[in-house]
CSV table of C-alpha atoms and ligand atoms in Angstrom, one decimal:
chain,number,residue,atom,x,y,z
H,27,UNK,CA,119.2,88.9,100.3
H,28,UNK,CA,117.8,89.8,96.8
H,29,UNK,CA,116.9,94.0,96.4
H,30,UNK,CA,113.4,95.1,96.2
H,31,UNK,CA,112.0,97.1,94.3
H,32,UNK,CA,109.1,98.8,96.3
H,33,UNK,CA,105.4,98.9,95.3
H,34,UNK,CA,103.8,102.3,95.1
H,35,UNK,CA,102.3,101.8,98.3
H,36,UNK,CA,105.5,100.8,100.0
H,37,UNK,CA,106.8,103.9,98.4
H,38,UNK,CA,104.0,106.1,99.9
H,39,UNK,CA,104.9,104.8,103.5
H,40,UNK,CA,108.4,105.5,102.5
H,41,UNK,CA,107.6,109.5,101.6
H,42,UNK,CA,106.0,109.5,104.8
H,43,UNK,CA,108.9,108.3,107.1
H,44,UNK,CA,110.9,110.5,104.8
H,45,UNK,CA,108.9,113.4,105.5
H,46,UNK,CA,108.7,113.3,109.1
H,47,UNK,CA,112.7,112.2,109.3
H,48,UNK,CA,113.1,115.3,107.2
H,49,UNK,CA,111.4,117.4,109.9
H,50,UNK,CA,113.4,115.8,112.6
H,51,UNK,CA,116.4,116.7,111.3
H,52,UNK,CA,115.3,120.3,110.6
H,53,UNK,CA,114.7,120.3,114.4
H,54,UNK,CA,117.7,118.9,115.9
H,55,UNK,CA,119.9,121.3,113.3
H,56,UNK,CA,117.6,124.6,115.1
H,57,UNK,CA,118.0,123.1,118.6
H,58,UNK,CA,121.7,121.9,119.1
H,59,UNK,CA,123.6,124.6,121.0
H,60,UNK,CA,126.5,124.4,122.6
H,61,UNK,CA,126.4,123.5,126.6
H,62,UNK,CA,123.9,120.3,125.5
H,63,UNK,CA,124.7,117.1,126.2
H,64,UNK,CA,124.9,114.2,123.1
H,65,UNK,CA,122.3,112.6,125.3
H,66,UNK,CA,119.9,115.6,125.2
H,67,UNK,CA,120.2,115.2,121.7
H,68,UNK,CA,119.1,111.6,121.3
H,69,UNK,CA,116.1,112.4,123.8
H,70,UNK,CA,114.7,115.4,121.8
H,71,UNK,CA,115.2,113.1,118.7
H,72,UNK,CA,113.5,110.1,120.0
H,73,UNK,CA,110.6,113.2,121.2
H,74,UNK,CA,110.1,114.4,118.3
H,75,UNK,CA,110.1,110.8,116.4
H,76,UNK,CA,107.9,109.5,118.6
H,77,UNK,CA,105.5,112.6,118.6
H,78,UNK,CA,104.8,111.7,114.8
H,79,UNK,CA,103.6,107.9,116.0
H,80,UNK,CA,106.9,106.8,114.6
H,81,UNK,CA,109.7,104.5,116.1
H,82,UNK,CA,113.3,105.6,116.5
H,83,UNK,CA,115.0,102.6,113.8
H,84,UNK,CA,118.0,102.4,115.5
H,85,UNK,CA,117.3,102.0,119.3
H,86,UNK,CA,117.9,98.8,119.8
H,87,UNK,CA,119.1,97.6,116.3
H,88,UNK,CA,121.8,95.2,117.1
H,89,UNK,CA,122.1,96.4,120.7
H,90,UNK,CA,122.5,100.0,119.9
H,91,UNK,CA,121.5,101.8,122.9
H,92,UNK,CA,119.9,105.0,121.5
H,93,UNK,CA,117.8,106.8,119.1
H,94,UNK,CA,120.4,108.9,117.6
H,95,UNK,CA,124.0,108.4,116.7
H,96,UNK,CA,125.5,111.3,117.6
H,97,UNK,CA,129.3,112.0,116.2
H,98,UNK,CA,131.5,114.5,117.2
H,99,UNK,CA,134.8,115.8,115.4
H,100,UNK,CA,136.8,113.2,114.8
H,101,UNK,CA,133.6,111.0,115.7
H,102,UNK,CA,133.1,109.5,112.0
H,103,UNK,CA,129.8,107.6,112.3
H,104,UNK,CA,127.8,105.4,115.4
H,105,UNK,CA,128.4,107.9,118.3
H,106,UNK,CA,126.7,106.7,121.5
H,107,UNK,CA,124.7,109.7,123.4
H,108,UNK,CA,126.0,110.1,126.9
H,109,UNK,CA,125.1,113.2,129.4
H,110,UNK,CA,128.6,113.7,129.9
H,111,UNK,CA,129.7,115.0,126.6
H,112,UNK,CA,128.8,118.0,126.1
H,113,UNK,CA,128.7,120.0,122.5
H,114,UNK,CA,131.1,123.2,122.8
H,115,UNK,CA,131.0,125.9,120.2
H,116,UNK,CA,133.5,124.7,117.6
H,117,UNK,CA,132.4,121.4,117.3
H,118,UNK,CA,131.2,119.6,114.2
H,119,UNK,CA,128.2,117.4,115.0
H,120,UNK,CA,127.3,114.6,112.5
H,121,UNK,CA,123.7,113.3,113.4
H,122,UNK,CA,122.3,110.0,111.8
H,123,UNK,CA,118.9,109.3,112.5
H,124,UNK,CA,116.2,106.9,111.3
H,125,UNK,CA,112.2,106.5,111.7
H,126,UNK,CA,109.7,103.6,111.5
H,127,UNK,CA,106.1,104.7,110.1
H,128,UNK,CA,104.1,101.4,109.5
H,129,UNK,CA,106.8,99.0,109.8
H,130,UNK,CA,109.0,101.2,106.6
H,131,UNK,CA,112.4,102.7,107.4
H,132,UNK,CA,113.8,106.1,106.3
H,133,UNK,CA,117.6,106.8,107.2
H,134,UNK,CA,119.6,110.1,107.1
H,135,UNK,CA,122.0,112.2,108.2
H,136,UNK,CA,123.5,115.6,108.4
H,137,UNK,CA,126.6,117.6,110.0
H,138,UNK,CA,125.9,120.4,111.9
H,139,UNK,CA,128.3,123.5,112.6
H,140,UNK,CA,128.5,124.7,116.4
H,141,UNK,CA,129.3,128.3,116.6
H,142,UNK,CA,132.0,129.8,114.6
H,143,UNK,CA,134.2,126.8,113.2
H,144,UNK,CA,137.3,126.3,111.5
H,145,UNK,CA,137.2,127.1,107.4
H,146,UNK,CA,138.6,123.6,107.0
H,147,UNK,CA,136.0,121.8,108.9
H,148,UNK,CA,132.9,124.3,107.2
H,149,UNK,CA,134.5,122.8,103.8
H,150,UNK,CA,134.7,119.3,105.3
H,151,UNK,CA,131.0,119.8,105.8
H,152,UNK,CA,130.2,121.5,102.2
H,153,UNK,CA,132.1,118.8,100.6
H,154,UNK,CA,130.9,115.9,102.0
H,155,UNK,CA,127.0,117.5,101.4
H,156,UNK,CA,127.9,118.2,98.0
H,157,UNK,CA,129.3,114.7,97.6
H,158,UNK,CA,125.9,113.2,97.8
H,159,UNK,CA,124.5,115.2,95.0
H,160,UNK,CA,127.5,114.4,93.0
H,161,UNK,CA,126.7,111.2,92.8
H,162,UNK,CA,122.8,111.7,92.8
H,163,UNK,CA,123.4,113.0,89.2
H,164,UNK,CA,123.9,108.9,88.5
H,165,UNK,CA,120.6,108.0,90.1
H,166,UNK,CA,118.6,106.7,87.5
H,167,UNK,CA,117.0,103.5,86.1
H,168,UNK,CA,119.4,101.6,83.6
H,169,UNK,CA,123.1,103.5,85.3
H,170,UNK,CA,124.6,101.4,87.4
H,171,UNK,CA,125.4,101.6,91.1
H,172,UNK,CA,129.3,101.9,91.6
H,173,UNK,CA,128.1,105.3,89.0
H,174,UNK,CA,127.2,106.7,92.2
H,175,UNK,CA,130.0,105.3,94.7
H,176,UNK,CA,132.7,106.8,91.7
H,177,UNK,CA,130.8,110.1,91.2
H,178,UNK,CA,131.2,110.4,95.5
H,179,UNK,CA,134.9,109.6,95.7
H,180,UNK,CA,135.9,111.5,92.7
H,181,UNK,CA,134.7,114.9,94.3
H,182,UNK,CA,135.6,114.2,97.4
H,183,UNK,CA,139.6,113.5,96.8
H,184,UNK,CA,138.9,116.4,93.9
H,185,UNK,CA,139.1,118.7,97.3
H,186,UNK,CA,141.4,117.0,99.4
H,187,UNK,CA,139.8,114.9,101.2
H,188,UNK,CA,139.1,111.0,101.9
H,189,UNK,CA,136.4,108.7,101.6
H,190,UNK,CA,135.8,105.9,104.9
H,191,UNK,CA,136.1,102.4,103.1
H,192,UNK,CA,135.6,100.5,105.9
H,193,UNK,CA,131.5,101.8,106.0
H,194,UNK,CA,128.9,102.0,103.1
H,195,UNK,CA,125.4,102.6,102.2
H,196,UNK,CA,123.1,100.4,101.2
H,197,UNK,CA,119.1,99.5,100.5
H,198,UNK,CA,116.2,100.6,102.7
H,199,UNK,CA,112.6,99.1,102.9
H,200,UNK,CA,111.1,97.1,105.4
H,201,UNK,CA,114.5,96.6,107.2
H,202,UNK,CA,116.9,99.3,107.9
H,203,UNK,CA,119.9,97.0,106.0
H,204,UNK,CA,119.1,95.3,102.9
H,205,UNK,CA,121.3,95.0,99.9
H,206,UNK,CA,122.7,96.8,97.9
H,207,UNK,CA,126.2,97.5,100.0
H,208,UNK,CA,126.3,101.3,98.5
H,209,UNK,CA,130.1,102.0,98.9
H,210,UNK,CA,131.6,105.6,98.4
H,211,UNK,CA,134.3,104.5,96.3
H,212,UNK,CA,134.7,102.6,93.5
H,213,UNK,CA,137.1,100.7,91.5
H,214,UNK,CA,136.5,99.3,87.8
H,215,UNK,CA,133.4,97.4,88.4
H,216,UNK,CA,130.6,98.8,87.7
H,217,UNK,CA,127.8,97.4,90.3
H,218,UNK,CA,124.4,96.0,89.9
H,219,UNK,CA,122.0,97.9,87.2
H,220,UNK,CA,120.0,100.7,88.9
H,221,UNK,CA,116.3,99.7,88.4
H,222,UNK,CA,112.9,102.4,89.2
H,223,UNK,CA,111.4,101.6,92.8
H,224,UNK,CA,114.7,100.6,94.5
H,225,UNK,CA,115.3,102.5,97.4
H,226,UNK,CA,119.2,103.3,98.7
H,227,UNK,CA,120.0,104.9,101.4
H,228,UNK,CA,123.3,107.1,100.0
H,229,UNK,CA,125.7,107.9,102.6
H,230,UNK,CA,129.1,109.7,101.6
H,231,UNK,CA,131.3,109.5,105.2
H,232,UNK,CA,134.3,112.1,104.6
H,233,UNK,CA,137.6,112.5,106.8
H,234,UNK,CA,139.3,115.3,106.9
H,235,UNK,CA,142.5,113.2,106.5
H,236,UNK,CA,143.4,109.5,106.2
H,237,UNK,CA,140.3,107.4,105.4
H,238,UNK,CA,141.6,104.8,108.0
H,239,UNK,CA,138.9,104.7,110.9
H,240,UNK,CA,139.0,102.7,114.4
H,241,UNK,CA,136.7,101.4,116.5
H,242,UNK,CA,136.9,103.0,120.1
H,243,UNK,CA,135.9,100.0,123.0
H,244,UNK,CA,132.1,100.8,123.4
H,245,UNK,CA,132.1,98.4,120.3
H,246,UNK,CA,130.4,101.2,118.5
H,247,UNK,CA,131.9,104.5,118.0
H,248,UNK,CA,133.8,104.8,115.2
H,249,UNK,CA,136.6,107.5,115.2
H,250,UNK,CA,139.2,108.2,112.5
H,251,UNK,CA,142.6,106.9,112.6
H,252,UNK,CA,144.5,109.7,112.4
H,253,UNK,CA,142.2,112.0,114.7
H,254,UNK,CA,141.2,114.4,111.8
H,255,UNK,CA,137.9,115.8,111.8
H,256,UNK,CA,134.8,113.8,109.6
H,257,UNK,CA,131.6,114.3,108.6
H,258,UNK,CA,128.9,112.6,107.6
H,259,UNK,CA,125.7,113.4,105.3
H,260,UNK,CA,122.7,111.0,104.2
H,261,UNK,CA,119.4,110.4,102.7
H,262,UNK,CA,117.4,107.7,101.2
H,263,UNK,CA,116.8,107.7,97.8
H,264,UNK,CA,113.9,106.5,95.5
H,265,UNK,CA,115.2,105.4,92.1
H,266,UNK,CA,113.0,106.1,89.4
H,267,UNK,CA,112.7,105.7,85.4
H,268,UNK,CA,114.3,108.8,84.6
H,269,UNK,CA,116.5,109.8,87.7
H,270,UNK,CA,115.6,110.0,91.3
H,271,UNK,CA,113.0,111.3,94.5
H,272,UNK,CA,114.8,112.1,97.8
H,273,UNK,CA,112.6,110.7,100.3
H,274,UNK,CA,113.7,112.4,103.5
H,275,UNK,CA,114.3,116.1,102.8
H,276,UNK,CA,111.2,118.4,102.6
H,277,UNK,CA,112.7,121.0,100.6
T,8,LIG,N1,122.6,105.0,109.4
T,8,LIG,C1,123.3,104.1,110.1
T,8,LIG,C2,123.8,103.0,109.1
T,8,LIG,O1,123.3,102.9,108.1
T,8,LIG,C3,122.5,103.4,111.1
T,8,LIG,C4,123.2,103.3,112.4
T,8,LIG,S1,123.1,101.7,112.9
T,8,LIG,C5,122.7,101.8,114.5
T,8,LIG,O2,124.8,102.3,109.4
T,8,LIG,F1,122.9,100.7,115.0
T,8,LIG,F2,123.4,102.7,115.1
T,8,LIG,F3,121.5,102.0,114.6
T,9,LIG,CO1,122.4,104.4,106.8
């Protein structure tokens, strides 16, 4: 499938799943506590989502089962929510999480501490944030797209740590997936040419260790090889003519 660029009022509905995504995430970072269960998670998330009039984009997609994917520890991405895991201070919780507002996705994600955690997991976290506005710096109209994916890998192995390979970003519009495949590493080639109204949803996924990951047997969770901790941050991304909107944080 070709990339679209969005019309302003495909962008508009965009800001607006953005926004409310944004908010969701705000929420879920002030109530996750340790003692919850992943599952009480997903159903405040799919609450609040649905409060808004929006849909949850990823119950159901493919045969996920939930609202949220929630990813602890060595967790790297696609947790499934079940009552019987239950957050404990010291735990690093990645939450992805994406909204439908009139029939326009938004996706993103964050990494939450629980409690007091190790200083090599809060760096894990920092790093993996800071990743994503590393490579924002090359979102803009006329760079090109593996810009991004190089800035992201360079700072993360800068401070130790590994970029996932095996999982990547990639468009956003009408459909959750749609090309670009936004990797967070590149090699020499350079990637299709950044053009204003493109929207990419940026994605840095950042192991502790060994960027190997595995796929445990609910056909979903994906853990890393090694069993080092990983993190996850995310938003989507407006490109414009002279750099960039990010559509789902408020602030
Ligand atoms: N943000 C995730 C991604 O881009 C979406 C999770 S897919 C789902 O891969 F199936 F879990 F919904
Ligand atoms: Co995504």
């Amino acid at each position: 499938m070709a990339v679209t660029i969005k019309s302003e009022r495909e962008i508009e509905l965009m800001r607006e799943a953005g926004r409310i995504l944004a908010i969701t995430h705000e929420e879920l970072g002030k109530a996750i506590k340790p003692g919850m269960s992943t599952l009480d998670i997903d159903r405040l998330g799919e609450e609040i989502i649905r409060s808004y009039g929006c849909i949850p984009s990823f119950l159901n997609y493919q045969g996920y089962p939930a609202s949220i994917c929630v990813s602890v520890n060595d967790e790297v991405v696609h947790g499934i929510p079940t009552k019987d895991h239950i957050i404990d201070e010291g735990d690093i919780v990645s939450l992805d999480a994406g909204v439908i507002y009139k029939g326009y996705h938004s996706d993103a994600a964050r990494t939450h501490a629980v409690g007091e955690i190790s200083k090599e997991a809060s760096k894990l976290i920092e790093v993996t944030k800071e990743s994503f506005f590393e490579g924002l710096k090359y979102a803009k109209e006329g760079n090109h797209l593996f810009d991004i994916s190089r800035a992201i890998q360079k700072y993360v192995e800068a401070n130790g740590f590994s970029v996932v390979r095996d999982l990547v970003g990639h468009g956003i519009g009408s459909n959750l997936h749609e090309a670009p495949e936004i990797p967070n590493f590149a090699g020499r080639r350079k990637g299709m040419k950044l053009k204003a109204g493109m929207t990419l949803a940026i994605e840095p996924m950042v192991n502790a260790g060994h960027y190997d990951v595995c796929w445990l047997d609910d056909d979903w969770t994906v853990v890393t090889a090694d069993g080092s901790l990983s993190a996850h941050y995310e938003n989507t991304v407006l490109i414009t003519e002279d750099g960039y909107e990010i559509l789902s944080l408020t602030k």
